[in-house]
Amino acid sequence: MSLLQILVTSLTLLIIHQTTIASSTLDLTQGFTTISLDNSNFVIQKPYNIPINQRYIFSNGVHQFWIYPTDKPFTNETNTQPRTEIRISGHDYTCGIWQFEGYGYIPSGTSGVCIMQVFGGSPYATTTQLRIYNGSLTYYESPILSQNIYDRWFKVNAIHDVGANNVKVYIDDVLTYDGVGHGANTHYFKFGVYLQNDPSSCAESRWKDIKVLRK
Ligand SMILES: *[C@@H]1O[C@H](CO)[C@@H](O)[C@H](O)[C@H]1NC(C)=O
Ligand SMILES: *[C@@H]1O[C@H](CO)[C@@H](O)[C@H](O)[C@H]1NC(C)=O
């Protein structure tokens, strides 16, 4: 090998090495402070007329939620669609940069359902909804953020900058949505299943390793 070849080879190896380091240490939570959460911060909303254990199980660190189109709303005083969701409580925010991190899992067949929300907006009710339609993960009804979402764990990082009115959604550490928010209001995160248009006969989502962070 000539000196030049050796140099090129070394440089190439160096670049590969650096790239590997960069991708393996990507940490979307860097610079954020993790908020400590206990059970009181996880408020479950489920059809008002049945016990929690008929629509929700927490086992081995996994929250499992399911819902049927014929289910009742979460209170008897609303006509909203059926849901089984956890509402993060005790950390509502009106300013700052907030982040939700969690791992989601959607069994195949689930469709027409919202699985995660950045709640609150103005004049909107929500700033972000992640939904499932026909095997894809979508931002509201569009755009598609990730195809072939069924039957695998995927990582979700949703970063909401209230002051800048901006939302970024990362799926498996890849930026899939970067857009304008829906205005300032009182905000909080939700995850689970909240039926939308064209729902499947049963809708299910599972979640684990939920974190809320702020900057
Ligand atoms: C909802 O349920 C509560 C408690 O059972 C009851 O007091 C109230 O009247 C109900 N409201 C409606 C609209 O049915
Ligand atoms: C999902 O698939 C059904 C059946 O093919 C179709 O009618 C519906 O429009 C699709 N929904 C979306 C949001 O793509």
PDB file of C-alpha atoms and ligand atoms in Angstrom:
ATOM      1  CA  MET A   1       0.000   0.000   0.000  1.00  0.00           C
ATOM      2  CA  SER A   2       1.211   3.471  -0.814  1.00  0.00           C
ATOM      3  CA  LEU A   3       1.323   6.088   1.892  1.00  0.00           C
ATOM      4  CA  LEU A   4      -1.680   7.768   0.272  1.00  0.00           C
ATOM      5  CA  GLN A   5      -3.704   4.517   0.364  1.00  0.00           C
ATOM      6  CA  ILE A   6      -2.820   4.030   4.031  1.00  0.00           C
ATOM      7  CA  LEU A   7      -3.877   7.582   4.804  1.00  0.00           C
ATOM      8  CA  VAL A   8      -7.168   7.204   2.934  1.00  0.00           C
ATOM      9  CA  THR A   9      -7.873   3.877   4.647  1.00  0.00           C
ATOM     10  CA  SER A  10      -7.126   5.319   8.101  1.00  0.00           C
ATOM     11  CA  LEU A  11      -9.254   8.355   7.427  1.00  0.00           C
ATOM     12  CA  THR A  12     -12.151   6.179   6.222  1.00  0.00           C
ATOM     13  CA  LEU A  13     -11.944   3.999   9.347  1.00  0.00           C
ATOM     14  CA  LEU A  14     -11.847   7.121  11.495  1.00  0.00           C
ATOM     15  CA  ILE A  15     -14.960   8.510   9.803  1.00  0.00           C
ATOM     16  CA  ILE A  16     -16.826   5.194  10.206  1.00  0.00           C
ATOM     17  CA  HIS A  17     -15.802   5.117  13.874  1.00  0.00           C
ATOM     18  CA  GLN A  18     -16.954   8.690  14.490  1.00  0.00           C
ATOM     19  CA  THR A  19     -20.265   8.090  12.701  1.00  0.00           C
ATOM     20  CA  THR A  20     -20.922   4.997  14.823  1.00  0.00           C
ATOM     21  CA  ILE A  21     -20.224   6.955  17.991  1.00  0.00           C
ATOM     22  CA  ALA A  22     -22.473   9.805  16.852  1.00  0.00           C
ATOM     23  CA  SER A  23     -25.467   7.576  16.094  1.00  0.00           C
ATOM     24  CA  SER A  24     -25.102   5.404  19.197  1.00  0.00           C
ATOM     25  CA  THR A  25     -24.983   8.395  21.537  1.00  0.00           C
ATOM     26  CA  LEU A  26     -27.848  10.390  20.004  1.00  0.00           C
ATOM     27  CA  ASP A  27     -29.765  11.473  23.078  1.00  0.00           C
ATOM     28  CA  LEU A  28     -32.825  13.588  22.453  1.00  0.00           C
ATOM     29  CA  THR A  29     -33.193  14.189  26.173  1.00  0.00           C
ATOM     30  CA  GLN A  30     -29.807  15.877  26.506  1.00  0.00           C
ATOM     31  CA  GLY A  31     -30.186  19.301  28.123  1.00  0.00           C
ATOM     32  CA  PHE A  32     -33.603  18.390  29.536  1.00  0.00           C
ATOM     33  CA  THR A  33     -34.419  17.666  33.182  1.00  0.00           C
ATOM     34  CA  THR A  34     -36.377  14.481  33.838  1.00  0.00           C
ATOM     35  CA  ILE A  35     -39.454  14.999  35.989  1.00  0.00           C
ATOM     36  CA  SER A  36     -39.933  12.281  38.556  1.00  0.00           C
ATOM     37  CA  LEU A  37     -43.303  10.606  38.177  1.00  0.00           C
ATOM     38  CA  ASP A  38     -45.193   8.318  40.542  1.00  0.00           C
ATOM     39  CA  ASN A  39     -48.581   6.619  40.308  1.00  0.00           C
ATOM     40  CA  SER A  40     -50.403   9.819  41.235  1.00  0.00           C
ATOM     41  CA  ASN A  41     -49.138  11.418  38.004  1.00  0.00           C
ATOM     42  CA  PHE A  42     -50.774   8.685  35.878  1.00  0.00           C
ATOM     43  CA  VAL A  43     -54.507   9.374  35.865  1.00  0.00           C
ATOM     44  CA  ILE A  44     -56.488   6.783  33.932  1.00  0.00           C
ATOM     45  CA  GLN A  45     -59.519   7.790  31.874  1.00  0.00           C
ATOM     46  CA  LYS A  46     -61.743   4.857  30.802  1.00  0.00           C
ATOM     47  CA  PRO A  47     -65.425   4.274  29.978  1.00  0.00           C
ATOM     48  CA  TYR A  48     -67.263   5.636  33.017  1.00  0.00           C
ATOM     49  CA  ASN A  49     -69.539   2.654  33.492  1.00  0.00           C
ATOM     50  CA  ILE A  50     -66.957  -0.149  33.811  1.00  0.00           C
ATOM     51  CA  PRO A  51     -63.994  -0.912  36.110  1.00  0.00           C
ATOM     52  CA  ILE A  52     -60.455  -0.013  35.012  1.00  0.00           C
ATOM     53  CA  ASN A  53     -59.309  -3.635  34.800  1.00  0.00           C
ATOM     54  CA  GLN A  54     -61.744  -4.270  31.916  1.00  0.00           C
ATOM     55  CA  ARG A  55     -59.816  -1.868  29.651  1.00  0.00           C
ATOM     56  CA  TYR A  56     -56.334  -1.474  31.197  1.00  0.00           C
ATOM     57  CA  ILE A  57     -53.580  -3.671  32.630  1.00  0.00           C
ATOM     58  CA  PHE A  58     -50.201  -2.649  34.019  1.00  0.00           C
ATOM     59  CA  SER A  59     -47.857  -5.628  34.050  1.00  0.00           C
ATOM     60  CA  ASN A  60     -44.062  -6.010  33.884  1.00  0.00           C
ATOM     61  CA  GLY A  61     -43.706  -2.273  33.322  1.00  0.00           C
ATOM     62  CA  VAL A  62     -46.084  -2.270  30.333  1.00  0.00           C
ATOM     63  CA  HIS A  63     -49.299  -0.232  30.245  1.00  0.00           C
ATOM     64  CA  GLN A  64     -51.846  -2.020  28.035  1.00  0.00           C
ATOM     65  CA  PHE A  65     -54.953  -0.115  26.927  1.00  0.00           C
ATOM     66  CA  TRP A  66     -57.874  -1.242  24.785  1.00  0.00           C
ATOM     67  CA  ILE A  67     -61.280   0.148  23.762  1.00  0.00           C
ATOM     68  CA  TYR A  68     -64.328  -0.744  21.646  1.00  0.00           C
ATOM     69  CA  PRO A  69     -66.438   1.576  19.453  1.00  0.00           C
ATOM     70  CA  THR A  70     -69.537   0.752  21.531  1.00  0.00           C
ATOM     71  CA  ASP A  71     -67.864   1.866  24.784  1.00  0.00           C
ATOM     72  CA  LYS A  72     -69.105   4.862  26.762  1.00  0.00           C
ATOM     73  CA  PRO A  73     -67.111   8.115  27.046  1.00  0.00           C
ATOM     74  CA  PHE A  74     -64.856   8.696  30.072  1.00  0.00           C
ATOM     75  CA  THR A  75     -67.508  10.667  31.944  1.00  0.00           C
ATOM     76  CA  ASN A  76     -71.296  10.681  31.726  1.00  0.00           C
ATOM     77  CA  GLU A  77     -71.201  14.424  30.976  1.00  0.00           C
ATOM     78  CA  THR A  78     -69.403  14.338  27.612  1.00  0.00           C
ATOM     79  CA  ASN A  79     -70.142  13.016  24.148  1.00  0.00           C
ATOM     80  CA  THR A  80     -66.480  12.509  23.230  1.00  0.00           C
ATOM     81  CA  GLN A  81     -65.341   9.266  21.627  1.00  0.00           C
ATOM     82  CA  PRO A  82     -64.530   6.271  23.833  1.00  0.00           C
ATOM     83  CA  ARG A  83     -61.041   6.197  25.303  1.00  0.00           C
ATOM     84  CA  THR A  84     -58.756   4.435  27.712  1.00  0.00           C
ATOM     85  CA  GLU A  85     -55.921   6.862  28.273  1.00  0.00           C
ATOM     86  CA  ILE A  86     -53.434   7.979  30.875  1.00  0.00           C
ATOM     87  CA  ARG A  87     -53.417  11.702  31.391  1.00  0.00           C
ATOM     88  CA  ILE A  88     -50.145  12.930  32.900  1.00  0.00           C
ATOM     89  CA  SER A  89     -51.333  14.928  35.883  1.00  0.00           C
ATOM     90  CA  GLY A  90     -49.580  17.325  38.244  1.00  0.00           C
ATOM     91  CA  HIS A  91     -47.284  18.740  35.563  1.00  0.00           C
ATOM     92  CA  ASP A  92     -49.573  20.839  33.373  1.00  0.00           C
ATOM     93  CA  TYR A  93     -47.539  23.535  31.624  1.00  0.00           C
ATOM     94  CA  THR A  94     -48.153  26.864  29.909  1.00  0.00           C
ATOM     95  CA  CYS A  95     -44.596  27.755  28.849  1.00  0.00           C
ATOM     96  CA  GLY A  96     -41.154  26.256  28.354  1.00  0.00           C
ATOM     97  CA  ILE A  97     -39.960  23.285  26.309  1.00  0.00           C
ATOM     98  CA  TRP A  98     -41.478  19.961  27.310  1.00  0.00           C
ATOM     99  CA  GLN A  99     -40.744  16.492  26.106  1.00  0.00           C
ATOM    100  CA  PHE A 100     -42.583  13.167  26.213  1.00  0.00           C
ATOM    101  CA  GLU A 101     -40.564   9.997  25.730  1.00  0.00           C
ATOM    102  CA  GLY A 102     -41.979   6.495  25.620  1.00  0.00           C
ATOM    103  CA  TYR A 103     -41.996   3.210  23.759  1.00  0.00           C
ATOM    104  CA  GLY A 104     -45.232   2.258  22.013  1.00  0.00           C
ATOM    105  CA  TYR A 105     -46.519  -1.017  20.585  1.00  0.00           C
ATOM    106  CA  ILE A 106     -49.605  -1.434  18.371  1.00  0.00           C
ATOM    107  CA  PRO A 107     -50.919  -4.937  17.658  1.00  0.00           C
ATOM    108  CA  SER A 108     -51.907  -5.434  14.016  1.00  0.00           C
ATOM    109  CA  GLY A 109     -55.544  -4.676  13.262  1.00  0.00           C
ATOM    110  CA  THR A 110     -55.795  -1.569  15.438  1.00  0.00           C
ATOM    111  CA  SER A 111     -56.856   1.439  13.334  1.00  0.00           C
ATOM    112  CA  GLY A 112     -58.696   4.753  13.528  1.00  0.00           C
ATOM    113  CA  VAL A 113     -57.340   5.640  16.944  1.00  0.00           C
ATOM    114  CA  CYS A 114     -55.240   8.307  18.623  1.00  0.00           C
ATOM    115  CA  ILE A 115     -52.460   6.775  20.749  1.00  0.00           C
ATOM    116  CA  MET A 116     -50.660   9.860  22.082  1.00  0.00           C
ATOM    117  CA  GLN A 117     -51.593  13.512  22.554  1.00  0.00           C
ATOM    118  CA  VAL A 118     -49.988  16.803  23.429  1.00  0.00           C
ATOM    119  CA  PHE A 119     -53.153  18.198  24.947  1.00  0.00           C
ATOM    120  CA  GLY A 120     -54.200  21.833  24.783  1.00  0.00           C
ATOM    121  CA  GLY A 121     -54.066  24.471  22.088  1.00  0.00           C
ATOM    122  CA  SER A 122     -55.800  27.672  21.103  1.00  0.00           C
ATOM    123  CA  PRO A 123     -58.332  27.619  19.523  1.00  0.00           C
ATOM    124  CA  TYR A 124     -57.695  23.871  19.165  1.00  0.00           C
ATOM    125  CA  ALA A 125     -58.230  21.228  21.852  1.00  0.00           C
ATOM    126  CA  THR A 126     -54.892  19.581  21.090  1.00  0.00           C
ATOM    127  CA  THR A 127     -51.440  20.525  19.848  1.00  0.00           C
ATOM    128  CA  THR A 128     -50.499  17.083  18.552  1.00  0.00           C
ATOM    129  CA  GLN A 129     -52.192  13.729  18.060  1.00  0.00           C
ATOM    130  CA  LEU A 130     -50.349  10.617  16.989  1.00  0.00           C
ATOM    131  CA  ARG A 131     -52.802   8.237  15.377  1.00  0.00           C
ATOM    132  CA  ILE A 132     -52.885   4.813  13.783  1.00  0.00           C
ATOM    133  CA  TYR A 133     -54.573   4.270  10.418  1.00  0.00           C
ATOM    134  CA  ASN A 134     -54.204   1.061   8.468  1.00  0.00           C
ATOM    135  CA  GLY A 135     -50.809   0.124   9.845  1.00  0.00           C
ATOM    136  CA  SER A 136     -49.246   3.582   9.704  1.00  0.00           C
ATOM    137  CA  LEU A 137     -48.473   6.066  12.442  1.00  0.00           C
ATOM    138  CA  THR A 138     -49.775   9.504  11.449  1.00  0.00           C
ATOM    139  CA  TYR A 139     -49.828  13.104  12.679  1.00  0.00           C
ATOM    140  CA  TYR A 140     -53.584  13.585  13.003  1.00  0.00           C
ATOM    141  CA  GLU A 141     -54.864  12.092   9.688  1.00  0.00           C
ATOM    142  CA  SER A 142     -51.714  13.081   7.815  1.00  0.00           C
ATOM    143  CA  PRO A 143     -48.862  13.076   7.115  1.00  0.00           C
ATOM    144  CA  ILE A 144     -47.700   9.510   7.725  1.00  0.00           C
ATOM    145  CA  LEU A 145     -44.814   9.541  10.207  1.00  0.00           C
ATOM    146  CA  SER A 146     -43.966   5.840  10.073  1.00  0.00           C
ATOM    147  CA  GLN A 147     -45.268   2.971   7.970  1.00  0.00           C
ATOM    148  CA  ASN A 148     -45.416  -0.673   9.072  1.00  0.00           C
ATOM    149  CA  ILE A 149     -45.977   0.314  12.674  1.00  0.00           C
ATOM    150  CA  TYR A 150     -47.684  -2.920  13.775  1.00  0.00           C
ATOM    151  CA  ASP A 151     -46.271  -5.552  16.108  1.00  0.00           C
ATOM    152  CA  ARG A 152     -43.010  -3.867  17.091  1.00  0.00           C
ATOM    153  CA  TRP A 153     -41.831  -1.534  19.826  1.00  0.00           C
ATOM    154  CA  PHE A 154     -41.075   1.966  18.555  1.00  0.00           C
ATOM    155  CA  LYS A 155     -39.603   4.905  20.429  1.00  0.00           C
ATOM    156  CA  VAL A 156     -41.508   8.193  20.557  1.00  0.00           C
ATOM    157  CA  ASN A 157     -40.019  11.561  21.497  1.00  0.00           C
ATOM    158  CA  ALA A 158     -42.388  14.513  21.201  1.00  0.00           C
ATOM    159  CA  ILE A 159     -40.822  17.888  21.961  1.00  0.00           C
ATOM    160  CA  HIS A 160     -43.160  20.845  22.446  1.00  0.00           C
ATOM    161  CA  ASP A 161     -41.658  24.337  22.521  1.00  0.00           C
ATOM    162  CA  VAL A 162     -44.563  26.468  23.726  1.00  0.00           C
ATOM    163  CA  GLY A 163     -42.846  29.850  23.226  1.00  0.00           C
ATOM    164  CA  ALA A 164     -41.737  29.013  19.688  1.00  0.00           C
ATOM    165  CA  ASN A 165     -45.107  27.306  18.987  1.00  0.00           C
ATOM    166  CA  ASN A 166     -43.207  24.318  17.567  1.00  0.00           C
ATOM    167  CA  VAL A 167     -43.586  20.568  17.813  1.00  0.00           C
ATOM    168  CA  LYS A 168     -41.039  17.950  16.825  1.00  0.00           C
ATOM    169  CA  VAL A 169     -41.848  14.242  16.747  1.00  0.00           C
ATOM    170  CA  TYR A 170     -39.067  11.677  16.574  1.00  0.00           C
ATOM    171  CA  ILE A 171     -39.838   8.032  15.885  1.00  0.00           C
ATOM    172  CA  ASP A 172     -36.963   5.695  16.685  1.00  0.00           C
ATOM    173  CA  ASP A 173     -34.703   8.761  17.002  1.00  0.00           C
ATOM    174  CA  VAL A 174     -35.566   9.982  13.488  1.00  0.00           C
ATOM    175  CA  LEU A 175     -37.206  13.397  13.127  1.00  0.00           C
ATOM    176  CA  THR A 176     -40.509  12.647  11.393  1.00  0.00           C
ATOM    177  CA  TYR A 177     -42.486  15.821  12.099  1.00  0.00           C
ATOM    178  CA  ASP A 178     -41.320  19.375  12.666  1.00  0.00           C
ATOM    179  CA  GLY A 179     -44.091  21.919  12.470  1.00  0.00           C
ATOM    180  CA  VAL A 180     -46.035  24.759  13.920  1.00  0.00           C
ATOM    181  CA  GLY A 181     -47.923  24.100  17.173  1.00  0.00           C
ATOM    182  CA  HIS A 182     -51.574  24.902  17.840  1.00  0.00           C
ATOM    183  CA  GLY A 183     -51.108  27.871  20.141  1.00  0.00           C
ATOM    184  CA  ALA A 184     -50.476  28.351  23.846  1.00  0.00           C
ATOM    185  CA  ASN A 185     -52.833  27.056  26.508  1.00  0.00           C
ATOM    186  CA  THR A 186     -52.596  24.704  29.454  1.00  0.00           C
ATOM    187  CA  HIS A 187     -50.857  21.587  28.143  1.00  0.00           C
ATOM    188  CA  TYR A 188     -50.168  18.020  29.247  1.00  0.00           C
ATOM    189  CA  PHE A 189     -49.370  14.646  27.682  1.00  0.00           C
ATOM    190  CA  LYS A 190     -51.711  11.687  27.200  1.00  0.00           C
ATOM    191  CA  PHE A 191     -51.208   8.169  25.860  1.00  0.00           C
ATOM    192  CA  GLY A 192     -53.408   5.115  25.384  1.00  0.00           C
ATOM    193  CA  VAL A 193     -56.290   4.689  22.936  1.00  0.00           C
ATOM    194  CA  TYR A 194     -58.820   7.391  21.985  1.00  0.00           C
ATOM    195  CA  LEU A 195     -61.091   6.411  19.084  1.00  0.00           C
ATOM    196  CA  GLN A 196     -61.210   8.523  15.916  1.00  0.00           C
ATOM    197  CA  ASN A 197     -62.812   8.043  12.483  1.00  0.00           C
ATOM    198  CA  ASP A 198     -63.059   4.550  10.924  1.00  0.00           C
ATOM    199  CA  PRO A 199     -62.129   2.706  14.135  1.00  0.00           C
ATOM    200  CA  SER A 200     -61.291  -0.998  14.159  1.00  0.00           C
ATOM    201  CA  SER A 201     -63.585  -3.324  16.136  1.00  0.00           C
ATOM    202  CA  CYS A 202     -61.042  -3.216  18.959  1.00  0.00           C
ATOM    203  CA  ALA A 203     -58.173  -0.744  19.348  1.00  0.00           C
ATOM    204  CA  GLU A 204     -55.156  -1.441  21.524  1.00  0.00           C
ATOM    205  CA  SER A 205     -51.872   0.239  22.396  1.00  0.00           C
ATOM    206  CA  ARG A 206     -49.112  -0.667  24.843  1.00  0.00           C
ATOM    207  CA  TRP A 207     -46.609   1.733  26.371  1.00  0.00           C
ATOM    208  CA  LYS A 208     -43.523   1.482  28.556  1.00  0.00           C
ATOM    209  CA  ASP A 209     -40.632   3.567  29.914  1.00  0.00           C
ATOM    210  CA  ILE A 210     -42.649   6.784  29.953  1.00  0.00           C
ATOM    211  CA  LYS A 211     -40.661   9.922  30.732  1.00  0.00           C
ATOM    212  CA  VAL A 212     -41.633  13.579  30.963  1.00  0.00           C
ATOM    213  CA  LEU A 213     -38.828  16.109  30.708  1.00  0.00           C
ATOM    214  CA  ARG A 214     -38.523  19.871  30.618  1.00  0.00           C
ATOM    215  CA  LYS A 215     -36.048  22.557  29.747  1.00  0.00           C
TER     216      LYS A 215
HETATM  217  C1  LIG B   1     -73.479  11.694  35.986  1.00  0.00           C
HETATM  218  O1  LIG B   1     -73.241  10.879  37.109  1.00  0.00           O
HETATM  219  C2  LIG B   1     -73.337  11.574  38.339  1.00  0.00           C
HETATM  220  C3  LIG B   1     -72.884  10.643  39.463  1.00  0.00           C
HETATM  221  O2  LIG B   1     -73.480   9.382  39.336  1.00  0.00           O
HETATM  222  C4  LIG B   1     -74.759  12.092  38.520  1.00  0.00           C
HETATM  223  O3  LIG B   1     -74.858  12.791  39.720  1.00  0.00           O
HETATM  224  C5  LIG B   1     -75.088  13.012  37.333  1.00  0.00           C
HETATM  225  O4  LIG B   1     -76.435  13.420  37.405  1.00  0.00           O
HETATM  226  C6  LIG B   1     -74.847  12.312  35.999  1.00  0.00           C
HETATM  227  N1  LIG B   1     -75.011  13.263  34.921  1.00  0.00           N
HETATM  228  C7  LIG B   1     -75.666  12.981  33.797  1.00  0.00           C
HETATM  229  C8  LIG B   1     -75.673  14.048  32.745  1.00  0.00           C
HETATM  230  O5  LIG B   1     -76.244  11.916  33.627  1.00  0.00           O
HETATM  231  C1  LIG B   2     -57.779   2.706   5.597  1.00  0.00           C
HETATM  232  O1  LIG B   2     -58.171   1.630   4.771  1.00  0.00           O
HETATM  233  C2  LIG B   2     -59.560   1.620   4.479  1.00  0.00           C
HETATM  234  C3  LIG B   2     -59.869   0.336   3.754  1.00  0.00           C
HETATM  235  O2  LIG B   2     -58.924   0.099   2.744  1.00  0.00           O
HETATM  236  C4  LIG B   2     -59.913   2.882   3.681  1.00  0.00           C
HETATM  237  O3  LIG B   2     -61.288   2.908   3.407  1.00  0.00           O
HETATM  238  C5  LIG B   2     -59.545   4.104   4.516  1.00  0.00           C
HETATM  239  O4  LIG B   2     -59.750   5.279   3.749  1.00  0.00           O
HETATM  240  C6  LIG B   2     -58.096   4.040   4.949  1.00  0.00           C
HETATM  241  N1  LIG B   2     -57.864   5.145   5.887  1.00  0.00           N
HETATM  242  C7  LIG B   2     -56.847   5.980   5.768  1.00  0.00           C
HETATM  243  C8  LIG B   2     -56.802   7.115   6.756  1.00  0.00           C
HETATM  244  O5  LIG B   2     -55.964   5.855   4.944  1.00  0.00           O
END
